[in-house]
mmCIF file of C-alpha atoms and ligand atoms in Angstrom:
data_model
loop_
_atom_site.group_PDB
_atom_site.id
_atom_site.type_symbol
_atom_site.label_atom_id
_atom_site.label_comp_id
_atom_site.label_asym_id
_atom_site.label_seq_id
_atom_site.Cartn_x
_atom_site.Cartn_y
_atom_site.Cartn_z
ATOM 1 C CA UNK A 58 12.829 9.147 -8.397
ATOM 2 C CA UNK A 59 9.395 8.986 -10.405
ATOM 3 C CA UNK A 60 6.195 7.660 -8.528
ATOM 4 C CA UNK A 61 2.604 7.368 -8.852
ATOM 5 C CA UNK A 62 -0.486 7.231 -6.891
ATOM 6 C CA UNK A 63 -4.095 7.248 -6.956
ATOM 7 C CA UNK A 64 -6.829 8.682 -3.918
ATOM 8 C CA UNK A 65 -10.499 9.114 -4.421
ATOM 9 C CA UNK A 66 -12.486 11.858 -3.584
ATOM 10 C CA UNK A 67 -14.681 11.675 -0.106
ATOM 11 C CA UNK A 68 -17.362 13.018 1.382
ATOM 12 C CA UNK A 69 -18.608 14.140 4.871
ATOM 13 C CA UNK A 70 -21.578 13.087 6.390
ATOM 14 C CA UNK A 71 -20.414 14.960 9.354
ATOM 15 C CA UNK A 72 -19.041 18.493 8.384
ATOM 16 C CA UNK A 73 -15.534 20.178 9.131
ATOM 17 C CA UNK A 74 -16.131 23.916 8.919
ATOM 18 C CA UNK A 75 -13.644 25.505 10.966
ATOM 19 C CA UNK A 76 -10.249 26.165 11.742
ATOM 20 C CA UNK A 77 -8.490 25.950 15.311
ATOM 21 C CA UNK A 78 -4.703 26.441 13.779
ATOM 22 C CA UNK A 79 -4.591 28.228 10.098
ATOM 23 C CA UNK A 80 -0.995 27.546 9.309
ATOM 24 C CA UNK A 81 -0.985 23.840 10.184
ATOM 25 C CA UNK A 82 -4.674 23.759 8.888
ATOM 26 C CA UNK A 83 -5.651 21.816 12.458
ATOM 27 C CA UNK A 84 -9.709 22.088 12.125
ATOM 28 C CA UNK A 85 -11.620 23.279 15.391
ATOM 29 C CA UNK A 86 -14.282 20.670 15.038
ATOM 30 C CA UNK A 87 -13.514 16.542 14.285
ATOM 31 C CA UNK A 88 -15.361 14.731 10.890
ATOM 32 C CA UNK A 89 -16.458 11.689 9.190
ATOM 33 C CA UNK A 90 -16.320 10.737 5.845
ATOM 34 C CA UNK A 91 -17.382 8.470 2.802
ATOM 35 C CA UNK A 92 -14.705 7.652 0.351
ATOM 36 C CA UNK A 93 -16.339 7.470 -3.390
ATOM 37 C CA UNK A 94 -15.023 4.999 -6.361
ATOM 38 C CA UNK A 95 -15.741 5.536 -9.201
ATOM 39 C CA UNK A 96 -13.708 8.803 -9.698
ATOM 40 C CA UNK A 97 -10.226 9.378 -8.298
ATOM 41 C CA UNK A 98 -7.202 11.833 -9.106
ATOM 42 C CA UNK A 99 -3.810 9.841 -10.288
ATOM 43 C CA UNK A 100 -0.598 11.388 -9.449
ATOM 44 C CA UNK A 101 3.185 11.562 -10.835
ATOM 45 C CA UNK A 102 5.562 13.059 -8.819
ATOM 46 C CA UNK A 103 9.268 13.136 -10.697
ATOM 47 C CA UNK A 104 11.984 14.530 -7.733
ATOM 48 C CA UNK A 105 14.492 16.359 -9.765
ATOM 49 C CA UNK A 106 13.759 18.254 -13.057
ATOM 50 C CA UNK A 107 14.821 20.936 -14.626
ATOM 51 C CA UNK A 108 12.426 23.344 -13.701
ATOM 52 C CA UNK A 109 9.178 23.016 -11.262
ATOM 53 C CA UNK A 110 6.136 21.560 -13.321
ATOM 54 C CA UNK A 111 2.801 21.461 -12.964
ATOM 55 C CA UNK A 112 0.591 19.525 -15.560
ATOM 56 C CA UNK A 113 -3.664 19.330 -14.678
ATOM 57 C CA UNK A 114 -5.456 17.356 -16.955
ATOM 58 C CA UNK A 115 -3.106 17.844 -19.875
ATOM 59 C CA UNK A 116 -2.634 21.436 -19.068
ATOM 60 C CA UNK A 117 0.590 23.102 -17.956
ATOM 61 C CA UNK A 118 -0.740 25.395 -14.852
ATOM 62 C CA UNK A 119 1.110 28.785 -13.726
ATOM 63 C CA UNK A 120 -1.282 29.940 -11.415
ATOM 64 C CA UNK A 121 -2.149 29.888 -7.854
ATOM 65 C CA UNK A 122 -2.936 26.292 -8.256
ATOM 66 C CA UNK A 123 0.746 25.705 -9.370
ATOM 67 C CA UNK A 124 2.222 27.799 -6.476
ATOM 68 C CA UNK A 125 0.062 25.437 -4.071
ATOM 69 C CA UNK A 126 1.508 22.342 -5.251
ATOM 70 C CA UNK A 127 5.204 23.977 -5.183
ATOM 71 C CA UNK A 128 4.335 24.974 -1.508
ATOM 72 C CA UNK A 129 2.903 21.721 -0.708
ATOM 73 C CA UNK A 130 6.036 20.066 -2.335
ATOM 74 C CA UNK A 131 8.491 22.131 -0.105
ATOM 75 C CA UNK A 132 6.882 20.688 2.871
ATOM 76 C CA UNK A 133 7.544 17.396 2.162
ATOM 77 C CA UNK A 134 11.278 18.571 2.153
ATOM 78 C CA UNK A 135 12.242 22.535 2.344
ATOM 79 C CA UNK A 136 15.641 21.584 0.591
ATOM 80 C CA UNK A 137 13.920 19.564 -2.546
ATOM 81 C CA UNK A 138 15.016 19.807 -5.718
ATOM 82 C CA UNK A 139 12.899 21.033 -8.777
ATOM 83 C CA UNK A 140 9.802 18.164 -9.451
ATOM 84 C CA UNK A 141 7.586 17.730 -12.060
ATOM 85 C CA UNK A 142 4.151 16.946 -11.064
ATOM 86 C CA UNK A 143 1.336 15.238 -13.527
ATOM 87 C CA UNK A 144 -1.846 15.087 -12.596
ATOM 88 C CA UNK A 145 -4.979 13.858 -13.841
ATOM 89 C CA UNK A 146 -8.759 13.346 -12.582
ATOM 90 C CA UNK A 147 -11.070 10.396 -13.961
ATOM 91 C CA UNK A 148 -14.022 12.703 -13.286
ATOM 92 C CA UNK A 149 -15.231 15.971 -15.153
ATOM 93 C CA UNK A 150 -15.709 19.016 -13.610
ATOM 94 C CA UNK A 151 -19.209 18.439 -14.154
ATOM 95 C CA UNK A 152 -19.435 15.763 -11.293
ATOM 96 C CA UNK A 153 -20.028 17.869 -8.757
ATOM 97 C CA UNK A 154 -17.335 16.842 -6.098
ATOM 98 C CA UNK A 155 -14.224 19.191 -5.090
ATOM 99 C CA UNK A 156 -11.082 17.771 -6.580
ATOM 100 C CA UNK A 157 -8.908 19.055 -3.735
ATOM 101 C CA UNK A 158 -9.114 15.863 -1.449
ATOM 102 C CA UNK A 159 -8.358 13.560 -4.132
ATOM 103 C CA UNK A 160 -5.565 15.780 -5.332
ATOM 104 C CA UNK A 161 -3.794 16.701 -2.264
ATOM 105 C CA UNK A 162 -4.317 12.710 -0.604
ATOM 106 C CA UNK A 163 -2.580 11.426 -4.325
ATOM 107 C CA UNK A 164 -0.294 13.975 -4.290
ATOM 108 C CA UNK A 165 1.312 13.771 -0.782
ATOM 109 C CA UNK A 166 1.229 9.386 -1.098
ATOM 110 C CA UNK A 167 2.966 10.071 -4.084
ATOM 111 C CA UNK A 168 5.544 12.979 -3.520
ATOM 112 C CA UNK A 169 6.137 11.750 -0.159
ATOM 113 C CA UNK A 170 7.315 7.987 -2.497
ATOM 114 C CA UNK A 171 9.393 10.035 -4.963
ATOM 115 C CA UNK A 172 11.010 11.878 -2.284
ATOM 116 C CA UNK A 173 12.526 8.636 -1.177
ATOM 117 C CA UNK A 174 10.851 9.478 2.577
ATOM 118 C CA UNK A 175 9.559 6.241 4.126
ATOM 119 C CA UNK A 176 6.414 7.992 6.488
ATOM 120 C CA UNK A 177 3.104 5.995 7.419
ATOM 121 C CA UNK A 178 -0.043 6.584 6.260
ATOM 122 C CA UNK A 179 -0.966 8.634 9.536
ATOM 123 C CA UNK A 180 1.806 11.053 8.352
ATOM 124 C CA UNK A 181 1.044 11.264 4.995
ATOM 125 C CA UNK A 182 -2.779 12.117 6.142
ATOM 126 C CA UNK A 183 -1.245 14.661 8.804
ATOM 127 C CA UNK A 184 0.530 16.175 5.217
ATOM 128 C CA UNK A 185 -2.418 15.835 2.878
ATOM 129 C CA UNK A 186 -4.097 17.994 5.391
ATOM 130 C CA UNK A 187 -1.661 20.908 5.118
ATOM 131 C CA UNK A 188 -2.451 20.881 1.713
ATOM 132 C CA UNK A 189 -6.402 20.909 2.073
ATOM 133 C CA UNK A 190 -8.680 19.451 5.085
ATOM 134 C CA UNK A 191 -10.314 17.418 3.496
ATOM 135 C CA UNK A 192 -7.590 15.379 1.954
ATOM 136 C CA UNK A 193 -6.546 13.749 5.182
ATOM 137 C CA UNK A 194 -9.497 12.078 4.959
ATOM 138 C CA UNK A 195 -9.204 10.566 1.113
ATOM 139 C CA UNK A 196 -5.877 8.129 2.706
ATOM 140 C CA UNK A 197 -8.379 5.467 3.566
ATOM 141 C CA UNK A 198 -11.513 3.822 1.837
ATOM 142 C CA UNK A 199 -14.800 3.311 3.266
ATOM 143 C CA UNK A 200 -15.497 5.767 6.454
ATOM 144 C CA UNK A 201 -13.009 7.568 7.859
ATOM 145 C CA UNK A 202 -13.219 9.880 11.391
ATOM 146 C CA UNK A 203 -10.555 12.587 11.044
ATOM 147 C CA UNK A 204 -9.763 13.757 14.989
ATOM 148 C CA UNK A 205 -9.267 17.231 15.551
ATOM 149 C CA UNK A 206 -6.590 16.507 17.731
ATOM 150 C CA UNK A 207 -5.329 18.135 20.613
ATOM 151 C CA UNK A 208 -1.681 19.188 19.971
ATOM 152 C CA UNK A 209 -0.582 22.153 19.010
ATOM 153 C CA UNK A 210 1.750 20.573 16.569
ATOM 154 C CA UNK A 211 -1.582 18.486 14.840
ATOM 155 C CA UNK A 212 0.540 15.394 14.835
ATOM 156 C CA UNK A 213 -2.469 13.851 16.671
ATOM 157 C CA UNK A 214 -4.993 15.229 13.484
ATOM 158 C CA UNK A 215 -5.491 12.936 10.805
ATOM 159 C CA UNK A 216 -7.663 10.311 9.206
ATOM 160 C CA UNK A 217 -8.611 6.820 10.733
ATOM 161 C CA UNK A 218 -10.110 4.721 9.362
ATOM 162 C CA UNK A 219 -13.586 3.004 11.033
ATOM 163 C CA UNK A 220 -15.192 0.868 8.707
ATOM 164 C CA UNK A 221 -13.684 -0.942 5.243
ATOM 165 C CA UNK A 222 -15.987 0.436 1.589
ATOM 166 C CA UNK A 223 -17.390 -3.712 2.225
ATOM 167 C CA UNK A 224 -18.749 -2.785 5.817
ATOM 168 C CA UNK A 225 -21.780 -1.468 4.408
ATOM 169 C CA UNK A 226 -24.413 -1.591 0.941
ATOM 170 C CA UNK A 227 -25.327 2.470 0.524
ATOM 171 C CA UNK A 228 -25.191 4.397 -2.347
ATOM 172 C CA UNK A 229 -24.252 8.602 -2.549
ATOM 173 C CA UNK A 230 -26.021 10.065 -5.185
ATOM 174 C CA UNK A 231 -25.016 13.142 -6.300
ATOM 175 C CA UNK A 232 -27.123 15.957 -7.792
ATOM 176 C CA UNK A 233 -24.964 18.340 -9.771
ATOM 177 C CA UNK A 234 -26.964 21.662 -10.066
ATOM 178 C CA UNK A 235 -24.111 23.880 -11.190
ATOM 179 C CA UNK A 236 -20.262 22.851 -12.304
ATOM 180 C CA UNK A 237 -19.523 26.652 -12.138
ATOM 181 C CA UNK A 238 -16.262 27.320 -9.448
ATOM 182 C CA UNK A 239 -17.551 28.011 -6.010
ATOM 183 C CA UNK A 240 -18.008 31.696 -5.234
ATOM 184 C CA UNK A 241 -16.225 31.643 -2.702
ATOM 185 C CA UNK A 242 -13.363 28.809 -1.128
ATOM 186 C CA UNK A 243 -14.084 26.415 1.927
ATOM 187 C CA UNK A 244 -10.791 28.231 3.155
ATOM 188 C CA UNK A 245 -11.778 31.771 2.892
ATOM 189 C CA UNK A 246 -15.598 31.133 3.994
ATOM 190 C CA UNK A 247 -14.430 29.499 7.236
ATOM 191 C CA UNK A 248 -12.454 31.873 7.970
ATOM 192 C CA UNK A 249 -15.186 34.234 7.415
ATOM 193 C CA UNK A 250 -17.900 32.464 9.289
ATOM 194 C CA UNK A 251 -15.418 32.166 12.529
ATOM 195 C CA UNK A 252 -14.564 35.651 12.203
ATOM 196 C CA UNK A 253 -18.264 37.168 11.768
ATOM 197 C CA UNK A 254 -20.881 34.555 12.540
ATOM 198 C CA UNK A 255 -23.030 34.666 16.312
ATOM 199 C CA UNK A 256 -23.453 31.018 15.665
ATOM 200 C CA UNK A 257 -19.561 29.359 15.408
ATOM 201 C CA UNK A 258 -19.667 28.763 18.571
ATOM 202 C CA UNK A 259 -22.130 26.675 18.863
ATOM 203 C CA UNK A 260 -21.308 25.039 16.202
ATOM 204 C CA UNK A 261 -17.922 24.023 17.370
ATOM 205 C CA UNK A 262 -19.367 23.388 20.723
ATOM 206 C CA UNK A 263 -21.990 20.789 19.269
ATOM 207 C CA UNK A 264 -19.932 18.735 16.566
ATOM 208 C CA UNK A 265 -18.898 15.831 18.951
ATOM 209 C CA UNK A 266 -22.226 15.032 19.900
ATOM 210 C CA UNK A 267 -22.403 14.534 16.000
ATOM 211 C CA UNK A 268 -19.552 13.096 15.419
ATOM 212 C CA UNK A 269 -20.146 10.916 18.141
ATOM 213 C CA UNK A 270 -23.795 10.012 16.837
ATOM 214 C CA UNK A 271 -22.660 9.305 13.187
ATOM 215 C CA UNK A 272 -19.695 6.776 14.034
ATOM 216 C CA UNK A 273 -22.624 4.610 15.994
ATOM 217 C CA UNK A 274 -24.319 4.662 12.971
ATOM 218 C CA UNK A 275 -22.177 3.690 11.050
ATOM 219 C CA UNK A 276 -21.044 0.899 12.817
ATOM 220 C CA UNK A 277 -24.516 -0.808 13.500
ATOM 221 C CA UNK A 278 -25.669 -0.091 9.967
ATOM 222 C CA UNK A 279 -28.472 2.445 11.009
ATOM 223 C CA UNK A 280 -29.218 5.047 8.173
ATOM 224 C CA UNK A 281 -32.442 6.810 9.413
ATOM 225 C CA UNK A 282 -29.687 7.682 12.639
ATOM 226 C CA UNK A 283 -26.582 8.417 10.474
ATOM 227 C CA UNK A 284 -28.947 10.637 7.882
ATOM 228 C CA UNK A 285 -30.696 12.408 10.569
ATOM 229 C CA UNK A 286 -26.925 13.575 11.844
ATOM 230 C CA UNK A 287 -26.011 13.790 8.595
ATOM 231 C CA UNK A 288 -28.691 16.575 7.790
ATOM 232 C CA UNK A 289 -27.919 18.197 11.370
ATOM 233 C CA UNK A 290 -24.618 18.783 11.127
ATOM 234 C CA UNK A 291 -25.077 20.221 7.089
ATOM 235 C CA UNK A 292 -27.592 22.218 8.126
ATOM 236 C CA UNK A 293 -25.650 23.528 11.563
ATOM 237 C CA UNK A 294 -22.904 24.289 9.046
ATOM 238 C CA UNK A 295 -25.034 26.172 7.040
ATOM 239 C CA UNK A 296 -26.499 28.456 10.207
ATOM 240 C CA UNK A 297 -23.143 29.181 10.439
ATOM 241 C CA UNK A 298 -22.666 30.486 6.694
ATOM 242 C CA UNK A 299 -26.135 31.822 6.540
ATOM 243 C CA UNK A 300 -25.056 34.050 9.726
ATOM 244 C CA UNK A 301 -21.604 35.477 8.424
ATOM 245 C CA UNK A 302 -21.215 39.508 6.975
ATOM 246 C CA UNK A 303 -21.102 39.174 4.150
ATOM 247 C CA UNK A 304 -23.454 36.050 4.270
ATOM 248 C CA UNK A 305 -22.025 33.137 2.206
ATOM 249 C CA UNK A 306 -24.740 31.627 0.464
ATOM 250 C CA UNK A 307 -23.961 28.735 -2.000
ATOM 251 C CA UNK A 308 -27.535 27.475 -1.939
ATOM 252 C CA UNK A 309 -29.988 27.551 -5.388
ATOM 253 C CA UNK A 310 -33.474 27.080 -5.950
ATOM 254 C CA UNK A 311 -32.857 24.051 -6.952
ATOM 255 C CA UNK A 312 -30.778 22.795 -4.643
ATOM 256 C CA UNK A 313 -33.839 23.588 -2.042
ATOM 257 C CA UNK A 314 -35.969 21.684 -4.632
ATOM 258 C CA UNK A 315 -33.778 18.771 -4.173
ATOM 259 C CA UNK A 316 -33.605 18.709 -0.359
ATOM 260 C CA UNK A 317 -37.571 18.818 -0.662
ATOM 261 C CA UNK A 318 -37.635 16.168 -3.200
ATOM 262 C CA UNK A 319 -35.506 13.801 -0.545
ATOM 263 C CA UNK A 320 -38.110 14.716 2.349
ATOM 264 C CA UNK A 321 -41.021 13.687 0.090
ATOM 265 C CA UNK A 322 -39.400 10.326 -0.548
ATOM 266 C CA UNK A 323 -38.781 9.857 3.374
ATOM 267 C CA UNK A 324 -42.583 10.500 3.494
ATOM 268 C CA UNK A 325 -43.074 7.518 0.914
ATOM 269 C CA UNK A 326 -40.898 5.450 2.948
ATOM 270 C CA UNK A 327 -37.436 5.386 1.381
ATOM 271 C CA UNK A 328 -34.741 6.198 3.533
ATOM 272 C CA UNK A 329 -32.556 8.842 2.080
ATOM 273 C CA UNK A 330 -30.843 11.747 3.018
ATOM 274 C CA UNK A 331 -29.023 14.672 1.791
ATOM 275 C CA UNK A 332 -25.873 17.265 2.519
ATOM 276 C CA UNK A 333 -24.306 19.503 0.694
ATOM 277 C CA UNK A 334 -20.642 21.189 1.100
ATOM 278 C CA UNK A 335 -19.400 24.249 -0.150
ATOM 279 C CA UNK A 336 -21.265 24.576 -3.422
ATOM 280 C CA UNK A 337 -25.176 24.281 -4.890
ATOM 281 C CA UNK A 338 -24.935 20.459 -5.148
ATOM 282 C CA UNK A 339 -26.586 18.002 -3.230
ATOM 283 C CA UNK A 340 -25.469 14.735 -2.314
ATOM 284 C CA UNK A 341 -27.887 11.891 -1.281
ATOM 285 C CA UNK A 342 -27.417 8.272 0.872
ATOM 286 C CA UNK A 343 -29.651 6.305 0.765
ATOM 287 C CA UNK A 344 -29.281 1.972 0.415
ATOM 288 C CA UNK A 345 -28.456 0.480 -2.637
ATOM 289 C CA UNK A 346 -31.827 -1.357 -3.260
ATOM 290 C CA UNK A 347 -33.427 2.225 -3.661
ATOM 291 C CA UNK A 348 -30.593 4.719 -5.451
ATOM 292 C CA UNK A 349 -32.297 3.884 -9.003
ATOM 293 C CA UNK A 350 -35.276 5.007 -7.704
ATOM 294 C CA UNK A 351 -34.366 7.944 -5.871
ATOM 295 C CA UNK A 352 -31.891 8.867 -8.897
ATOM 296 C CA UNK A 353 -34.759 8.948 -10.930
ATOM 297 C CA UNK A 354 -37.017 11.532 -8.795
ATOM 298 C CA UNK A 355 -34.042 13.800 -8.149
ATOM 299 C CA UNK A 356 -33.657 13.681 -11.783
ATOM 300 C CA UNK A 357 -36.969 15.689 -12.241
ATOM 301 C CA UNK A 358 -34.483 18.620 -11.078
ATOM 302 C CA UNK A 359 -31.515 18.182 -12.090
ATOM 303 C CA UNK A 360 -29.938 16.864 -15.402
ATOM 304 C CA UNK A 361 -26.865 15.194 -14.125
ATOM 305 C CA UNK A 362 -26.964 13.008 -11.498
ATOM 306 C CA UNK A 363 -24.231 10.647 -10.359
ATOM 307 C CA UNK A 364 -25.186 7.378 -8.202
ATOM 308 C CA UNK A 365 -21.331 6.348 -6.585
ATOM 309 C CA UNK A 366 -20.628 3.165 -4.726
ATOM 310 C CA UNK A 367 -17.666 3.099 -1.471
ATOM 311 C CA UNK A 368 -14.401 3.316 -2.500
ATOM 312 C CA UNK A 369 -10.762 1.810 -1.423
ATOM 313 C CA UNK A 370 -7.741 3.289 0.069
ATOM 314 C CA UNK A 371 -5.163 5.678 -1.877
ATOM 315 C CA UNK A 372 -2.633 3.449 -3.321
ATOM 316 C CA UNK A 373 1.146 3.751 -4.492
ATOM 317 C CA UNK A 374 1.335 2.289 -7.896
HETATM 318 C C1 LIG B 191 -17.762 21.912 3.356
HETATM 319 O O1 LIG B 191 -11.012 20.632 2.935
HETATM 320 O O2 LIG B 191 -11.783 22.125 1.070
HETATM 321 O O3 LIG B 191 -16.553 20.255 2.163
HETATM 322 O O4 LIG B 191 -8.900 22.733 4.575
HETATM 323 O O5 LIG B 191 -9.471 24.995 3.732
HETATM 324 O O6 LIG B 191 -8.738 23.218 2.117
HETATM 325 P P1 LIG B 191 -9.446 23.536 3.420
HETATM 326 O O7 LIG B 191 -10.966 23.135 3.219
HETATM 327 P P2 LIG B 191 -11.642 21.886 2.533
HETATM 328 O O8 LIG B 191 -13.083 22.006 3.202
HETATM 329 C C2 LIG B 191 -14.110 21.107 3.070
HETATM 330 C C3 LIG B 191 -15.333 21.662 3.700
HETATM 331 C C4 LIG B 191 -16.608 20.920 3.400
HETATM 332 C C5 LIG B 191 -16.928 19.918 4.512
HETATM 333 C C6 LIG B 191 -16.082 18.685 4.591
HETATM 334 O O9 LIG B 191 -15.584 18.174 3.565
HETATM 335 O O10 LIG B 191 -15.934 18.179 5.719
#
């Protein structure tokens, strides 16, 4: 059977950083999420072929990447037969957003079709997370909490939906600084940081109060309290990067030049605020009346910037 399907990328205004079960990739703290529109990855999955494929963007891939997608593939079903996958992504490498929740969110809606399994959207979240955190999240448009769950089996760890892309006007801006591949992977540096940094702890200790803060924002519309959160829980995340041996430091001049730039338009009364995941970029919410205007003074730093709208749920084609 051939299907198709389509999932955005998202991003989290509250951070997962952290792992409480490596194998099942269960994360040790819970997160909330934006999912994007304008860019998305689209997926075909053919069950049966004659050999495993994997095609990126026009490319056949034999590396890691490939193996990851076999892997992920075998999950779905251990005893599946050979499958060619296809995938594409709308947005450049240039756009300063991971690909990985996207990919891993189409590719599980559609393998999980082709496979001929019927599983609900909570189970294909609980697989897109095997295949990268961050995917779970990508299931659902608009905000999304992902629990950490308390089972040891993660069945109760995956994305839910708490507000629709409609429920509220903002716009994320994104300031690429560099399109260069991160230095180092989400999945390596957090295992790093909970191995090596004096501050996990805390950090894992003090993400529901976050979590917990950002949700209320978001439902009663409130951006000075979701950005102020927002900035916490990056910058808490960071503390915890900052602190690891080695220290992981993904941060450039200009990203700092950018964070400044955002506090200086606080200052002038325009509410926006920034975070920033496992790379230089920076991404900025602030409401839709003022993203020209802010894209236009981050611009002073940058040379690409992105201004994105709320997307929609992944979707079977
Ligand atoms: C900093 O989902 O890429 O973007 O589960 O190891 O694949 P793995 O990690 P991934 O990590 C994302 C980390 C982050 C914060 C976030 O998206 O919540």
């Amino acid at each position: 059977m051939k299907k198709e399907a389509i999932a955005h990328p998202n991003i989290a205004v509250i951070k997962y950083w952290g792992k409480r079960d490596v194998r099942l990739n269960l994360p040790a703290v819970s997160s909330l999420s934006l999912t994007l529109s304008q860019f998305h990855t689209h997926t075909i999955v053919e069950w049966g072929s004659l050999r495993d494929h994997f095609v990126l963007n026009n490319e056949e891939m034999q590396d890691k990447q490939a193996q990851k997608v076999f892997s992920f593939l075998d999950r779905i079903d251990p005893n599946r037969p050979y499958c060619k996958v296809i995938s594409d992504n709308n947005f450049p490498t240039a756009a300063g957003l991971a690909s990985s929740a996207s990919a891993f969110a189409a590719l599980a809606l559609a393998g999980s079709a082709a496979s001929g399994q019927n599983r609900s959207l909570d189970e294909i979240s609980i697989l897109a997370r095997q295949g990268s955190g961050s995917a779970c999240r990508s299931l659902w448009g608009g905000w999304v909490e992902w629990k950490k769950g308390e089972r040891s089996d993660g069945l109760d760890s995956h994305g839910v939906q708490i507000a629709t892309k409609s429920h509220w006007d903002l716009r994320l801006i994104v300031a690429v600084v560099s399109d260069k591949k991160k230095l180092i992977s989400s999945t390596k540096g957090m295992l790093q940081t909970a191995n090596t940094s004096p501050m996990y702890d805390a950090w894992v200790q003090t993400a529901q109060e976050d979590v917990n803060t950002g949700r209320r924002a978001i439902l009663n519309k409130d951006l000075d309290a979701l950005g102020e959160a927002m900035e916490h829980s990056t910058l808490k995340m960071y503390s915890t990067m900052f602190t690891t041996k080695p220290a992981i430091r993904y941060w450039k001049p200009q990203s700092i030049a950018i964070m400044q730039e955002v506090e200086r338009l606080r200052k002038s009364e325009i509410s926006c605020w920034f975070t920033m995941d496992a790379g230089p970029n920076v991404k900025i919410l602030c409401h839709t009346k003022d993203a020209e205007q802010v894209a236009e003074s981050i611009g002073k730093h940058t040379s690409i910037v992105h201004i994105l709208e709320a997307g929609g749920d992944a979707v079977i084609l």
